[in-house]
JSON list of C-alpha atoms in Angstrom, two decimals:
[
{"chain": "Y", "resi": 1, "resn": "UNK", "atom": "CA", "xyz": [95.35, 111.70, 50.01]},
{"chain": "Y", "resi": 2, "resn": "UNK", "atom": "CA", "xyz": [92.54, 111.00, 47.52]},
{"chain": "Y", "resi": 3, "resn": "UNK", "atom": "CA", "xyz": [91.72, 114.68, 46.84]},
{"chain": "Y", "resi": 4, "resn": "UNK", "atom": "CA", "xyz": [95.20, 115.34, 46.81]},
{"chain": "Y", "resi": 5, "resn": "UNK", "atom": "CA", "xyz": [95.81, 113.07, 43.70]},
{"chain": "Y", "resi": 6, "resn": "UNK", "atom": "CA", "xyz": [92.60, 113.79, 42.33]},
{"chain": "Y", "resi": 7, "resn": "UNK", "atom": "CA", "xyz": [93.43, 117.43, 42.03]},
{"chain": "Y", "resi": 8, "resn": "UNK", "atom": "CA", "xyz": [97.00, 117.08, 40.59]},
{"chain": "Y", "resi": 9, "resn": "UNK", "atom": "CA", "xyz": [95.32, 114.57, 37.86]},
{"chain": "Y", "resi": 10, "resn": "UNK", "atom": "CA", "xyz": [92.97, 116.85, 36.94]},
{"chain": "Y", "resi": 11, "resn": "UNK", "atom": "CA", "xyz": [94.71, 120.24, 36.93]},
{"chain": "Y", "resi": 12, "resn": "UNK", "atom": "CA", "xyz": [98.25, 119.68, 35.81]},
{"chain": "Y", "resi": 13, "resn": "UNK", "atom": "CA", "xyz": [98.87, 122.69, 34.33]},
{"chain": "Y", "resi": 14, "resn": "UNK", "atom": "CA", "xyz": [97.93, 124.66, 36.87]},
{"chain": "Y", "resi": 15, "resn": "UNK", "atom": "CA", "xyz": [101.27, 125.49, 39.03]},
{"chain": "Y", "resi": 16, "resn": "UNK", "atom": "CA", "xyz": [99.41, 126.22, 42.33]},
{"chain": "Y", "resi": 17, "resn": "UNK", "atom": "CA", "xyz": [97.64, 123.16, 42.57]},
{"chain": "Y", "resi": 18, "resn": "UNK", "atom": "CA", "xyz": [100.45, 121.13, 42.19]},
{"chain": "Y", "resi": 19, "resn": "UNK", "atom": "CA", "xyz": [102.37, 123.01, 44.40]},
{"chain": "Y", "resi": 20, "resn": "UNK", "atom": "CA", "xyz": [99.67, 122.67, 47.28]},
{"chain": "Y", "resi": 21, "resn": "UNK", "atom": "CA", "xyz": [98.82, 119.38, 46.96]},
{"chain": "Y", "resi": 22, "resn": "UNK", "atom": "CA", "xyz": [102.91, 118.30, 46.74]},
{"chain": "Y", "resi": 23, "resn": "UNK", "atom": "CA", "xyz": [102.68, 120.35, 50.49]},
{"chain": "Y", "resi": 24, "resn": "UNK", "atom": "CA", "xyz": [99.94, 117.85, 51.71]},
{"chain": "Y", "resi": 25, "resn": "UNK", "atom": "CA", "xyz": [101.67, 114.64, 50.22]},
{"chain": "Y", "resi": 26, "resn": "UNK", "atom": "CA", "xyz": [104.76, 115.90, 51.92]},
{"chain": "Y", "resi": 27, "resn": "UNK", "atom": "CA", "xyz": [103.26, 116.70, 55.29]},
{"chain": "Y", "resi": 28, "resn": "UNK", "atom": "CA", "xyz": [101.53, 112.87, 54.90]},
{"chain": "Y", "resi": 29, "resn": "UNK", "atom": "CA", "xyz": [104.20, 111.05, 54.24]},
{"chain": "Y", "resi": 30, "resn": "UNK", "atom": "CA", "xyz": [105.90, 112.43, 57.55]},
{"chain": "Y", "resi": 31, "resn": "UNK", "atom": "CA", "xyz": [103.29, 110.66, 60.19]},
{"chain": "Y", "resi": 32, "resn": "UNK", "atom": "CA", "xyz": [103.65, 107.00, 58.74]},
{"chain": "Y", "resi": 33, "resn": "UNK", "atom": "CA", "xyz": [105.26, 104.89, 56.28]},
{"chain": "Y", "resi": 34, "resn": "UNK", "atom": "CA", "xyz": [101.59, 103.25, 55.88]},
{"chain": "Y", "resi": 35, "resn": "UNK", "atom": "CA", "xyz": [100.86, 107.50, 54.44]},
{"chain": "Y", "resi": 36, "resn": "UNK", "atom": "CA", "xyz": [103.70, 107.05, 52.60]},
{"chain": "Y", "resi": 37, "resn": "UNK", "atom": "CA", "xyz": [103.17, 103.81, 50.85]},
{"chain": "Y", "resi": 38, "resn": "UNK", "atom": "CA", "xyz": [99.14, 105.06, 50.08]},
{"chain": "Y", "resi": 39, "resn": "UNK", "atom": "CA", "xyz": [100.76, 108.23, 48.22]},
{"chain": "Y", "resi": 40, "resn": "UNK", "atom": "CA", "xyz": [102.81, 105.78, 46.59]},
{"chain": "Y", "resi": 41, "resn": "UNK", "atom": "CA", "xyz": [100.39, 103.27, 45.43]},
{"chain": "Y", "resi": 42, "resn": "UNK", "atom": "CA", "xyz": [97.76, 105.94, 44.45]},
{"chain": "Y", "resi": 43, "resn": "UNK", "atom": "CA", "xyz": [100.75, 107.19, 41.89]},
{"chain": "Y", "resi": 44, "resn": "UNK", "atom": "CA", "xyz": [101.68, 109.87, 43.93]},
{"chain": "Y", "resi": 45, "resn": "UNK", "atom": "CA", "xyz": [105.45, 109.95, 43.81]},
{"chain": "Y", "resi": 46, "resn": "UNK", "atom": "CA", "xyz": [104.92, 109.65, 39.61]},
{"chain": "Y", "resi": 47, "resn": "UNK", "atom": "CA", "xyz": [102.45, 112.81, 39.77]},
{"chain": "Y", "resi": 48, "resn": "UNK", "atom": "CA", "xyz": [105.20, 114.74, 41.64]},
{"chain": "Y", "resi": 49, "resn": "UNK", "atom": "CA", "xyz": [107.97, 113.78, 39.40]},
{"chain": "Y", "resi": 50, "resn": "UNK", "atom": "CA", "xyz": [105.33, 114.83, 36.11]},
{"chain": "Y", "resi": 51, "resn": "UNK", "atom": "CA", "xyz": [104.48, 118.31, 37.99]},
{"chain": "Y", "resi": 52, "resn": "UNK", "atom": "CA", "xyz": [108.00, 119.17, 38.05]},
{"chain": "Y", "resi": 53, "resn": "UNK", "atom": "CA", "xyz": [108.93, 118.30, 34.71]},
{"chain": "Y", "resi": 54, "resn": "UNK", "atom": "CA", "xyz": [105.38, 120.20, 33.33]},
{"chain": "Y", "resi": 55, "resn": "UNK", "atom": "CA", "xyz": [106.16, 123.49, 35.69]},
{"chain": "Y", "resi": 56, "resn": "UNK", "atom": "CA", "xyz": [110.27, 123.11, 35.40]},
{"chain": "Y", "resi": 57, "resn": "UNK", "atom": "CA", "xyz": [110.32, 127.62, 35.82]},
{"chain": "Y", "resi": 58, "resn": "UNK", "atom": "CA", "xyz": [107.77, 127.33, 38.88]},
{"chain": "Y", "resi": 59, "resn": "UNK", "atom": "CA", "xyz": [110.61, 127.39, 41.76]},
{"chain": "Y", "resi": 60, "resn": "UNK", "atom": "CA", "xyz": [107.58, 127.02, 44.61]},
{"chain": "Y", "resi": 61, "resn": "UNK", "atom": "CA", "xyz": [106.71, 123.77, 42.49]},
{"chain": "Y", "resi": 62, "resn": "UNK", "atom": "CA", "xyz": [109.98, 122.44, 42.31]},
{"chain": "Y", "resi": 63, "resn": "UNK", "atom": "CA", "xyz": [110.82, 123.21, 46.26]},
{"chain": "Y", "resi": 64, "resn": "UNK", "atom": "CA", "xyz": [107.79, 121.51, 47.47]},
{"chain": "Y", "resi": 65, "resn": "UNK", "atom": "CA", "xyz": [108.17, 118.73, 45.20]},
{"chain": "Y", "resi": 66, "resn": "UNK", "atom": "CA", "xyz": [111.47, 118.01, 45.91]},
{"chain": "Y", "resi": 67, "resn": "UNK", "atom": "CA", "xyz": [110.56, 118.07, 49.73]},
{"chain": "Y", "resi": 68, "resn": "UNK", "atom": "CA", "xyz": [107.58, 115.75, 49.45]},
{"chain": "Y", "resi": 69, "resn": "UNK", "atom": "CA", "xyz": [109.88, 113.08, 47.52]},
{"chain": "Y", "resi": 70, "resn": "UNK", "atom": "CA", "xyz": [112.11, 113.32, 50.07]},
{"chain": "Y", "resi": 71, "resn": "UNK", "atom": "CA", "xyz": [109.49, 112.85, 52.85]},
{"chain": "Y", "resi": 72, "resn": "UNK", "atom": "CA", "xyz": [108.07, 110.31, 51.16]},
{"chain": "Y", "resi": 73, "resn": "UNK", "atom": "CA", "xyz": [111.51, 108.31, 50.60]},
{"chain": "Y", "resi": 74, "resn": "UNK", "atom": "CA", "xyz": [112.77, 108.70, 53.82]},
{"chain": "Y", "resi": 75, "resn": "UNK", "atom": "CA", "xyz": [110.43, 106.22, 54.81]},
{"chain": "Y", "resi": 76, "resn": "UNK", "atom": "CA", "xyz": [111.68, 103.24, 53.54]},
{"chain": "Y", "resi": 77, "resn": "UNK", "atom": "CA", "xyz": [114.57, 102.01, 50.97]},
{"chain": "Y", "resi": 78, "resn": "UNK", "atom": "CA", "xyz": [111.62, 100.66, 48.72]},
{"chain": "Y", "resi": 79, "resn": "UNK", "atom": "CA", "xyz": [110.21, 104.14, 48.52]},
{"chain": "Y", "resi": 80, "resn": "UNK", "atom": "CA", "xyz": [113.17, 105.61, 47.86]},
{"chain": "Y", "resi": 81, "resn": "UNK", "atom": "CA", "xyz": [113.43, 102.65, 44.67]},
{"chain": "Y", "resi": 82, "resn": "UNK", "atom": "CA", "xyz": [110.29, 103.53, 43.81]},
{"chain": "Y", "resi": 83, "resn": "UNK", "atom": "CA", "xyz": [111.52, 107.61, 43.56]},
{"chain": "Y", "resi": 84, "resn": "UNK", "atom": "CA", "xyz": [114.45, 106.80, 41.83]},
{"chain": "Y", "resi": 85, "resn": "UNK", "atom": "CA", "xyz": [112.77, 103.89, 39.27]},
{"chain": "Y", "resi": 86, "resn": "UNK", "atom": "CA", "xyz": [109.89, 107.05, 38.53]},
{"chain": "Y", "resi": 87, "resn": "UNK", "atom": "CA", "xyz": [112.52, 109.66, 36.97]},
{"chain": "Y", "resi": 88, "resn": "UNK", "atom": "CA", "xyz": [113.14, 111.48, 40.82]},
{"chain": "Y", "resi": 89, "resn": "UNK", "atom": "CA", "xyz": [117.04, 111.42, 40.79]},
{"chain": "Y", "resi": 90, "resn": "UNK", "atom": "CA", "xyz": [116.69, 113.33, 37.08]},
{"chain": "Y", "resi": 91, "resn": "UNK", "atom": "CA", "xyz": [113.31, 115.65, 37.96]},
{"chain": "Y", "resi": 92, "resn": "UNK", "atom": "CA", "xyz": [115.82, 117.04, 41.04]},
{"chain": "Y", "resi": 93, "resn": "UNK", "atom": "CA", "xyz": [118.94, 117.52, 39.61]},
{"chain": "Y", "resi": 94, "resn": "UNK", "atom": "CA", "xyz": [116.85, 119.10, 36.56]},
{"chain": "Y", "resi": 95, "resn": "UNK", "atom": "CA", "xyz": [115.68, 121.41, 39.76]},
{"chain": "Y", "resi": 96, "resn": "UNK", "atom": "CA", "xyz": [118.99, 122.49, 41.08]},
{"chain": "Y", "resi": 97, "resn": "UNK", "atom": "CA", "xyz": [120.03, 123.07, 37.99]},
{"chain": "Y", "resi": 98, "resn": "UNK", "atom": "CA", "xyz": [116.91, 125.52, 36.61]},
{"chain": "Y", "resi": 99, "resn": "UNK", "atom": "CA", "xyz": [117.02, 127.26, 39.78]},
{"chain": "Y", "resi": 100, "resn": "UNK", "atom": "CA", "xyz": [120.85, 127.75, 41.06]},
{"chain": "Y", "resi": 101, "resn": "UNK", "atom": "CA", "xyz": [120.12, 130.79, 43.26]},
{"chain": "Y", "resi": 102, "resn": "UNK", "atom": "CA", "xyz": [117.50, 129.71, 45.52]},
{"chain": "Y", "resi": 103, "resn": "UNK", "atom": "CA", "xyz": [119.21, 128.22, 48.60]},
{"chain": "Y", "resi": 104, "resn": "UNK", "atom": "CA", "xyz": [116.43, 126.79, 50.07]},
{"chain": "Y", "resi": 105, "resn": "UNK", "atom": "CA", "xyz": [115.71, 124.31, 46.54]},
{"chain": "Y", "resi": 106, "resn": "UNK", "atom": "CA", "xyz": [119.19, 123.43, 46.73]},
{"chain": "Y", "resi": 107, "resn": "UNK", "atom": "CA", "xyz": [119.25, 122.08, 50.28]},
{"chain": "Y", "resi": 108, "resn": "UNK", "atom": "CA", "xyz": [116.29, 120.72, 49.77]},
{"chain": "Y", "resi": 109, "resn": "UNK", "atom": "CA", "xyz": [117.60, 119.19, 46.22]},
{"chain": "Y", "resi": 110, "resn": "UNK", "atom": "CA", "xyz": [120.83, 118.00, 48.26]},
{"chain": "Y", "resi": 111, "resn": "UNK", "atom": "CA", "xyz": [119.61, 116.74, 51.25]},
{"chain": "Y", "resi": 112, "resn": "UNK", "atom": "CA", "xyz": [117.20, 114.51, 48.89]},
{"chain": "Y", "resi": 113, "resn": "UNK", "atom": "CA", "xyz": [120.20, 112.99, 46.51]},
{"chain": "Y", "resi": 114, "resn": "UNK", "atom": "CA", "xyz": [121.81, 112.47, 49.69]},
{"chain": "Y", "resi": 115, "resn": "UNK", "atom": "CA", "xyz": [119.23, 110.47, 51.25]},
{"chain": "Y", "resi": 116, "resn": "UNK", "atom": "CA", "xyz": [118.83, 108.44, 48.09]},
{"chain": "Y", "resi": 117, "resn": "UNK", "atom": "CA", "xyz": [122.49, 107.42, 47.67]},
{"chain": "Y", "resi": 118, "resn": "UNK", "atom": "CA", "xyz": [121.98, 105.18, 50.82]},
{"chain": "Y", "resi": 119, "resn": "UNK", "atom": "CA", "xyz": [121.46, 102.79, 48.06]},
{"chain": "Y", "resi": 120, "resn": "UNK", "atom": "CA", "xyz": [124.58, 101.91, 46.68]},
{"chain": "Y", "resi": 121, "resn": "UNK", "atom": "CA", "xyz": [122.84, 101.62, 42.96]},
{"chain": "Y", "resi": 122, "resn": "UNK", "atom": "CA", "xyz": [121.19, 104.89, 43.33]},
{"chain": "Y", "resi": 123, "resn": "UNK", "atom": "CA", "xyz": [124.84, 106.21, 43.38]},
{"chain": "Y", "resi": 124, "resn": "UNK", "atom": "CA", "xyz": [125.40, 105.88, 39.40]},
{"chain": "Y", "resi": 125, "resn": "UNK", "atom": "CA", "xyz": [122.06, 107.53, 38.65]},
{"chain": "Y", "resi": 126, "resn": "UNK", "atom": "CA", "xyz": [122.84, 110.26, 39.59]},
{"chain": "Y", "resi": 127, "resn": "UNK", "atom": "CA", "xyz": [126.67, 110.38, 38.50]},
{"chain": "Y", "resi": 128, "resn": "UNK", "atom": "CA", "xyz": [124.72, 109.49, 34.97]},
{"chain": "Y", "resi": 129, "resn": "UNK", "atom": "CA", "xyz": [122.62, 112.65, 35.13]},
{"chain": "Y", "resi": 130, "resn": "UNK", "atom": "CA", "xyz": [125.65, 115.09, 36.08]},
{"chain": "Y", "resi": 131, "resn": "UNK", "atom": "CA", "xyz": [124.70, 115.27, 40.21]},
{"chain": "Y", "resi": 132, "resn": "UNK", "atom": "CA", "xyz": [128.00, 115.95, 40.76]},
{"chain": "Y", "resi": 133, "resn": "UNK", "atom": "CA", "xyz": [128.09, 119.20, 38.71]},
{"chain": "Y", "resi": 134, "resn": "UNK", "atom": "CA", "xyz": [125.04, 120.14, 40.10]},
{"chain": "Y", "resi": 135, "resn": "UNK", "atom": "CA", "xyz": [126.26, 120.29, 43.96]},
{"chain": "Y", "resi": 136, "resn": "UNK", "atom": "CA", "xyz": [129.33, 121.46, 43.42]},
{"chain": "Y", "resi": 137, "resn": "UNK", "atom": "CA", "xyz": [127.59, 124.59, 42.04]},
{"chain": "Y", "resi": 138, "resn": "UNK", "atom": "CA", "xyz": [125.10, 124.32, 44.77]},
{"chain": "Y", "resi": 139, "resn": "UNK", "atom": "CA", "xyz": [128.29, 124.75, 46.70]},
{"chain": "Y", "resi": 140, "resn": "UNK", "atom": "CA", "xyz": [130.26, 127.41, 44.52]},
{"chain": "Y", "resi": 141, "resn": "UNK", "atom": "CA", "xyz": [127.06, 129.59, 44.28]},
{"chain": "Y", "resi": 142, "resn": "UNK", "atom": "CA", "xyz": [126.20, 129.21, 47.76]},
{"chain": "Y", "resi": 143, "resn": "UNK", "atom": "CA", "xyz": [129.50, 128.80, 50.12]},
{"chain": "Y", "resi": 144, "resn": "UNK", "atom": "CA", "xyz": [128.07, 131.38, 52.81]},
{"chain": "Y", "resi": 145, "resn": "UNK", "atom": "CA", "xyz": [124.91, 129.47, 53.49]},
{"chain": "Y", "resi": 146, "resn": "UNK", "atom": "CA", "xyz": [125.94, 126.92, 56.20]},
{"chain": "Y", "resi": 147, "resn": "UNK", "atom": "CA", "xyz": [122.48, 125.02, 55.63]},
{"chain": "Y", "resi": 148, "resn": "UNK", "atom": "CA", "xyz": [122.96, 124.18, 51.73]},
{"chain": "Y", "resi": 149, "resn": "UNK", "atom": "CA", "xyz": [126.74, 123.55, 52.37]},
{"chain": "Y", "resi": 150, "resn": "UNK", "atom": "CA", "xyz": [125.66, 120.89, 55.07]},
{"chain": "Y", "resi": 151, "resn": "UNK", "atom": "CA", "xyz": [123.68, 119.34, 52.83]},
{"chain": "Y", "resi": 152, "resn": "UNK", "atom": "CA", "xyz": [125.66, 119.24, 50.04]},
{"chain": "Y", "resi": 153, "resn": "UNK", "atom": "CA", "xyz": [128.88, 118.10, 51.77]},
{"chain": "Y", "resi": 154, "resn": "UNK", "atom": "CA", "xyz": [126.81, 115.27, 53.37]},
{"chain": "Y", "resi": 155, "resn": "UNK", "atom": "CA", "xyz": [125.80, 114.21, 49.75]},
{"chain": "Y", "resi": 156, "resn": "UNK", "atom": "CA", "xyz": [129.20, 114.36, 48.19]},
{"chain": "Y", "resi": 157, "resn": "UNK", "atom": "CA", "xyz": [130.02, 112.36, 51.46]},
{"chain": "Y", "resi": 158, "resn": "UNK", "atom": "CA", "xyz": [127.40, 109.72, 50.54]},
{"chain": "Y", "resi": 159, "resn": "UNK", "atom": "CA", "xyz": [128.21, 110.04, 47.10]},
{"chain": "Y", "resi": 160, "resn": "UNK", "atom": "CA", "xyz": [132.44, 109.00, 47.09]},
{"chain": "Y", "resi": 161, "resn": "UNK", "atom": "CA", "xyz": [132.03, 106.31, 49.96]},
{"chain": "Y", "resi": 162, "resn": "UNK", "atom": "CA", "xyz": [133.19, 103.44, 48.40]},
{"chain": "Y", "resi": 163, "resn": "UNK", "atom": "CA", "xyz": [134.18, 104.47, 44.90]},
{"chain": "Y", "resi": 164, "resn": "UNK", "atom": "CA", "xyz": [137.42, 105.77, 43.56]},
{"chain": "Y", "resi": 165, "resn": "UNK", "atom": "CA", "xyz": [135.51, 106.73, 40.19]},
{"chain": "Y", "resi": 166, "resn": "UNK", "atom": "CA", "xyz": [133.26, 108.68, 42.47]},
{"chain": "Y", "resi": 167, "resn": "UNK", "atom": "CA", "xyz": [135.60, 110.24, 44.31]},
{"chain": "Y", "resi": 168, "resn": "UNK", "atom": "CA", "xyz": [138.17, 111.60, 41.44]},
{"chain": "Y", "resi": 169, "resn": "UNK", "atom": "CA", "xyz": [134.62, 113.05, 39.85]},
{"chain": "Y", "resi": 170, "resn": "UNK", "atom": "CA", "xyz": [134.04, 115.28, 42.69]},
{"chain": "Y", "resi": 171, "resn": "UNK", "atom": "CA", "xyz": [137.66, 115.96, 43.12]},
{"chain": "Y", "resi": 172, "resn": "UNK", "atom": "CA", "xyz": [137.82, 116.75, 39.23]},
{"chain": "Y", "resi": 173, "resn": "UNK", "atom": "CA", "xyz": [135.09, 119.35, 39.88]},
{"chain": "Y", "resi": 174, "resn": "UNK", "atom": "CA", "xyz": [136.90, 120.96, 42.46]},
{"chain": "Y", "resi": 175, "resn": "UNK", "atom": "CA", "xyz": [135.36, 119.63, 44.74]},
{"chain": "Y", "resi": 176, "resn": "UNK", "atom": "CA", "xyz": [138.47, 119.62, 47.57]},
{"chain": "Y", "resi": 177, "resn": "UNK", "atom": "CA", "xyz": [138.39, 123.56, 47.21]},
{"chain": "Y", "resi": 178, "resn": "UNK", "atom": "CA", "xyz": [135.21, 124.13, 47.50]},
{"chain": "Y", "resi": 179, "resn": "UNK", "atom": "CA", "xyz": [134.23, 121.76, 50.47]},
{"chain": "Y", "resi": 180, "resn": "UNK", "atom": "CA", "xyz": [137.15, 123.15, 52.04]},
{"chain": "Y", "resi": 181, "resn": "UNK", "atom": "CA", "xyz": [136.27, 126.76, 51.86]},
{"chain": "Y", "resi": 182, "resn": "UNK", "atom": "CA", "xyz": [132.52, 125.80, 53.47]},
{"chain": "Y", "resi": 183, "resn": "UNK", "atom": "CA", "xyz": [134.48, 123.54, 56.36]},
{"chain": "Y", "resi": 184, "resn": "UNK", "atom": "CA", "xyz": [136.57, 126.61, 56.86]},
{"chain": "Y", "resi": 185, "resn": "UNK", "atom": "CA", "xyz": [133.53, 128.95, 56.85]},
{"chain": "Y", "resi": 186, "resn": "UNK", "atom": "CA", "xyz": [131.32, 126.97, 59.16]},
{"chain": "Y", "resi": 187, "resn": "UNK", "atom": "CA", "xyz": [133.00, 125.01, 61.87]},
{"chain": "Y", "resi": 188, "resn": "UNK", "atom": "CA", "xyz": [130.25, 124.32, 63.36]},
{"chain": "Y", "resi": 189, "resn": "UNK", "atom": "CA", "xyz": [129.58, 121.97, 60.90]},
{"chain": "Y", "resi": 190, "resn": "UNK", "atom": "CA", "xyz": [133.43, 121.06, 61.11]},
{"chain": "Y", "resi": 191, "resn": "UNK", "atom": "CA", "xyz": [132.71, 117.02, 62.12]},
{"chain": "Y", "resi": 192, "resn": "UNK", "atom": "CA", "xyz": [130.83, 116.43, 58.72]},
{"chain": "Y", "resi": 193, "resn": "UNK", "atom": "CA", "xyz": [133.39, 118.69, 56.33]},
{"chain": "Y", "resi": 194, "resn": "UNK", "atom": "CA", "xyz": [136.58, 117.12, 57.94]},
{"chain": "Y", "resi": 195, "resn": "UNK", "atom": "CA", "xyz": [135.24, 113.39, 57.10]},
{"chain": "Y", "resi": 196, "resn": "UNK", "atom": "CA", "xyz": [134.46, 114.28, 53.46]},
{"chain": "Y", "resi": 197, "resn": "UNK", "atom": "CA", "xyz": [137.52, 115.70, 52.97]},
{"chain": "Y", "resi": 198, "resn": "UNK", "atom": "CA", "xyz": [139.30, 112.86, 54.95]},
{"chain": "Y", "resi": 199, "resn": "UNK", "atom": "CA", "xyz": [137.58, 110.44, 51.87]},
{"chain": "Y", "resi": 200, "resn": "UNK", "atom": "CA", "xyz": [138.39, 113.07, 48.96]},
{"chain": "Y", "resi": 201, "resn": "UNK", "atom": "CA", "xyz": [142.22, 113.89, 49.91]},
{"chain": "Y", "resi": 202, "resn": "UNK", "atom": "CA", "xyz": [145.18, 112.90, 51.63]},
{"chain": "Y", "resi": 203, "resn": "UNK", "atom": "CA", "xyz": [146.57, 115.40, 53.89]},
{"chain": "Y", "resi": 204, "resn": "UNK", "atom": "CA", "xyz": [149.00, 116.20, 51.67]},
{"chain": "Y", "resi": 205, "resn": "UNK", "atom": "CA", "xyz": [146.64, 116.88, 49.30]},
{"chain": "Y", "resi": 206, "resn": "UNK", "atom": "CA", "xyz": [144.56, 118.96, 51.46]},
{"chain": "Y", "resi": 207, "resn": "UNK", "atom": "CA", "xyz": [147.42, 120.87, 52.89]},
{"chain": "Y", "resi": 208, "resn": "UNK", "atom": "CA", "xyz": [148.35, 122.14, 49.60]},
{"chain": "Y", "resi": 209, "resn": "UNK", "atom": "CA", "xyz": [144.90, 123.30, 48.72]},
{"chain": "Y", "resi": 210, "resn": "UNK", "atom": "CA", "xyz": [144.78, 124.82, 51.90]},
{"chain": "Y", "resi": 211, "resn": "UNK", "atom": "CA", "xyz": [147.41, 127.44, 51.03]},
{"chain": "Y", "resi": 212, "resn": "UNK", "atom": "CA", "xyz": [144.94, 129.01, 48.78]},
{"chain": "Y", "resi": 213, "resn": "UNK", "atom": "CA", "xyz": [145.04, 132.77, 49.44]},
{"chain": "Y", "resi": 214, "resn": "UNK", "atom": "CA", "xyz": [141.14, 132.76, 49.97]},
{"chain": "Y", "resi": 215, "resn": "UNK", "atom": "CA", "xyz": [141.01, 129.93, 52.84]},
{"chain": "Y", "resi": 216, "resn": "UNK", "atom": "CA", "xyz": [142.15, 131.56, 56.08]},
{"chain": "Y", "resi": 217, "resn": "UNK", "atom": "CA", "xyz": [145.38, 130.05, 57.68]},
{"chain": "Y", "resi": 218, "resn": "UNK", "atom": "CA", "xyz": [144.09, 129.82, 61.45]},
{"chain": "Y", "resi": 219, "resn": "UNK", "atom": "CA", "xyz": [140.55, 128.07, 60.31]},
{"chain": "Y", "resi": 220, "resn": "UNK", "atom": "CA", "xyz": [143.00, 125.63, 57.93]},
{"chain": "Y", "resi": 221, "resn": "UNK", "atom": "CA", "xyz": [144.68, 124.71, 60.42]},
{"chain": "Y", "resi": 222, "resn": "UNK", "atom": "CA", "xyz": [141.82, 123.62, 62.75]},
{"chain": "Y", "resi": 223, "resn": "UNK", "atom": "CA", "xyz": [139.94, 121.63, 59.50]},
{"chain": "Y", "resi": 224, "resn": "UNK", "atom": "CA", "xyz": [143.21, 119.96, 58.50]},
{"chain": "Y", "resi": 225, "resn": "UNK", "atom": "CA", "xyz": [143.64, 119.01, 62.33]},
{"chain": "Y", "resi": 226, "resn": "UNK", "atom": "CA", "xyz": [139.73, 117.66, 61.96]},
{"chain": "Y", "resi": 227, "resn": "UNK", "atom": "CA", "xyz": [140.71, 115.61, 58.82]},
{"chain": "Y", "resi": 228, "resn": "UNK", "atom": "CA", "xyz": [143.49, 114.23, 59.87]},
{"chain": "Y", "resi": 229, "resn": "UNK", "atom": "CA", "xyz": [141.37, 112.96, 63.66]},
{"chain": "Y", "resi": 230, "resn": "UNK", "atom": "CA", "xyz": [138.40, 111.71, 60.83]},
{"chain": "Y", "resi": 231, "resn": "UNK", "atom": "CA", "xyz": [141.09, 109.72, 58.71]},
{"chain": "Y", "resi": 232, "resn": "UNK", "atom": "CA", "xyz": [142.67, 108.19, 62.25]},
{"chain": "Y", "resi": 233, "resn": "UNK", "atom": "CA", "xyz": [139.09, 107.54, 63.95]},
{"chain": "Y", "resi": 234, "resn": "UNK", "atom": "CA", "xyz": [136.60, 106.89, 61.05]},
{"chain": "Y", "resi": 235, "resn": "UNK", "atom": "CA", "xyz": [138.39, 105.81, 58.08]},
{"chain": "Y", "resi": 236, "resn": "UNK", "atom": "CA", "xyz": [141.09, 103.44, 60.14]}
]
């Protein structure tokens, strides 16, 4: 960890470096929260957050970084306070929205504003810094990739649970369409896109955007069936 930190103190404006030693912190932070909480203390989640805003065009930079924050947060709720109090909610939406056409940053970018709205206060943060926007172009610019639509349904799922604010946002953003067209396109991940759409729209809502001429009829039918089983069984 020490020649980790060392390294990204003393060459920040070299991309590679930064990139590497991001890899290690991440990999680190995944065998103990004790790891995680030494990256932490030895400024480690603050040197990731200033390597992505100093190499914002580097997309290798701003993949691994965004992985590592998310390793290291998904060790505890503090850690996760501690990504969001140095700038991390900001430095990953900034991410997503520099680099819309890799799939595997936006995933990552999801999966990690997911993870972070676990805290109810987290939530605003990144409303404040336009994270809705920036999935529901994850979304739009990647509906055939069942891995970045997982993730960003399960954020905008985390994201409207328990706010009517929230919820209009994403819905304002087309959000109903659009998670609608990935449910439809991946029911394998059917489960996860019926319950967000159970929280965004009645079923009368969701019929009617269901009669879009892009969303086939049969797979409609079996998501609409889903939604209405996730409204019954999960939001009773």
């Amino acid at each position: 960890i020490g020649a980790c930190i060392s390294s990204m103190k003393a060459y920040p404006e070299i991309a590679h470096i930064q990139e590497r030693a991001a890899v290690v912190l991440g990999q680190l932070a995944q065998l103990s929260q004790a790891e995680a909480w030494q990256i932490a203390d030895a400024e480690g989640i603050e040197l990731i957050v200033t390597a992505m805003k100093a190499h914002s065009g580097m997309v290798a930079v701003q993949r691994e970084a965004i992985l590592a924050l998310n390793e290291l947060g998904a060790r505890s709720n503090a850690l996760k306070q501690r990504t969001v109090s140095e700038g991390g909610v900001e430095a990953v939406i900034s991410a997503m929205e520099a680099c819309r056409i890799h799939a595997l940053l936006q995933q990552y970018g999801a999966a990690c504003l997911a993870s972070l709205s676990e805290i109810e206060e987290h939530k605003q943060r990144i409303m404040s810094a336009q994270g809705v926007a920036v999935l529901v172009s994850a979304l739009r610019e990647h509906l055939t990739d069942q891995m970045v639509s997982d993730a960003v349904v399960d954020a905008l799922t985390a994201l409207v649970v328990g706010s009517q604010e929230r919820r209009d946002a994403v819905v304002e953003a087309d959000g109903i369409f659009l998670v609608l067209m990935a449910t439809t396109s991946h029911l394998d991940s059917l489960s996860k896109g019926a319950f967000c759409l159970a929280l965004l729209a009645t079923q009368d809502e969701l019929a009617s955007v269901a009669r879009h001429e892009a969303i086939p009829p049969e797979q409609a039918r079996i998501v609409l069936a889903a939604a209405a089983h996730a409204r019954f069984t999960k939001l009773a």
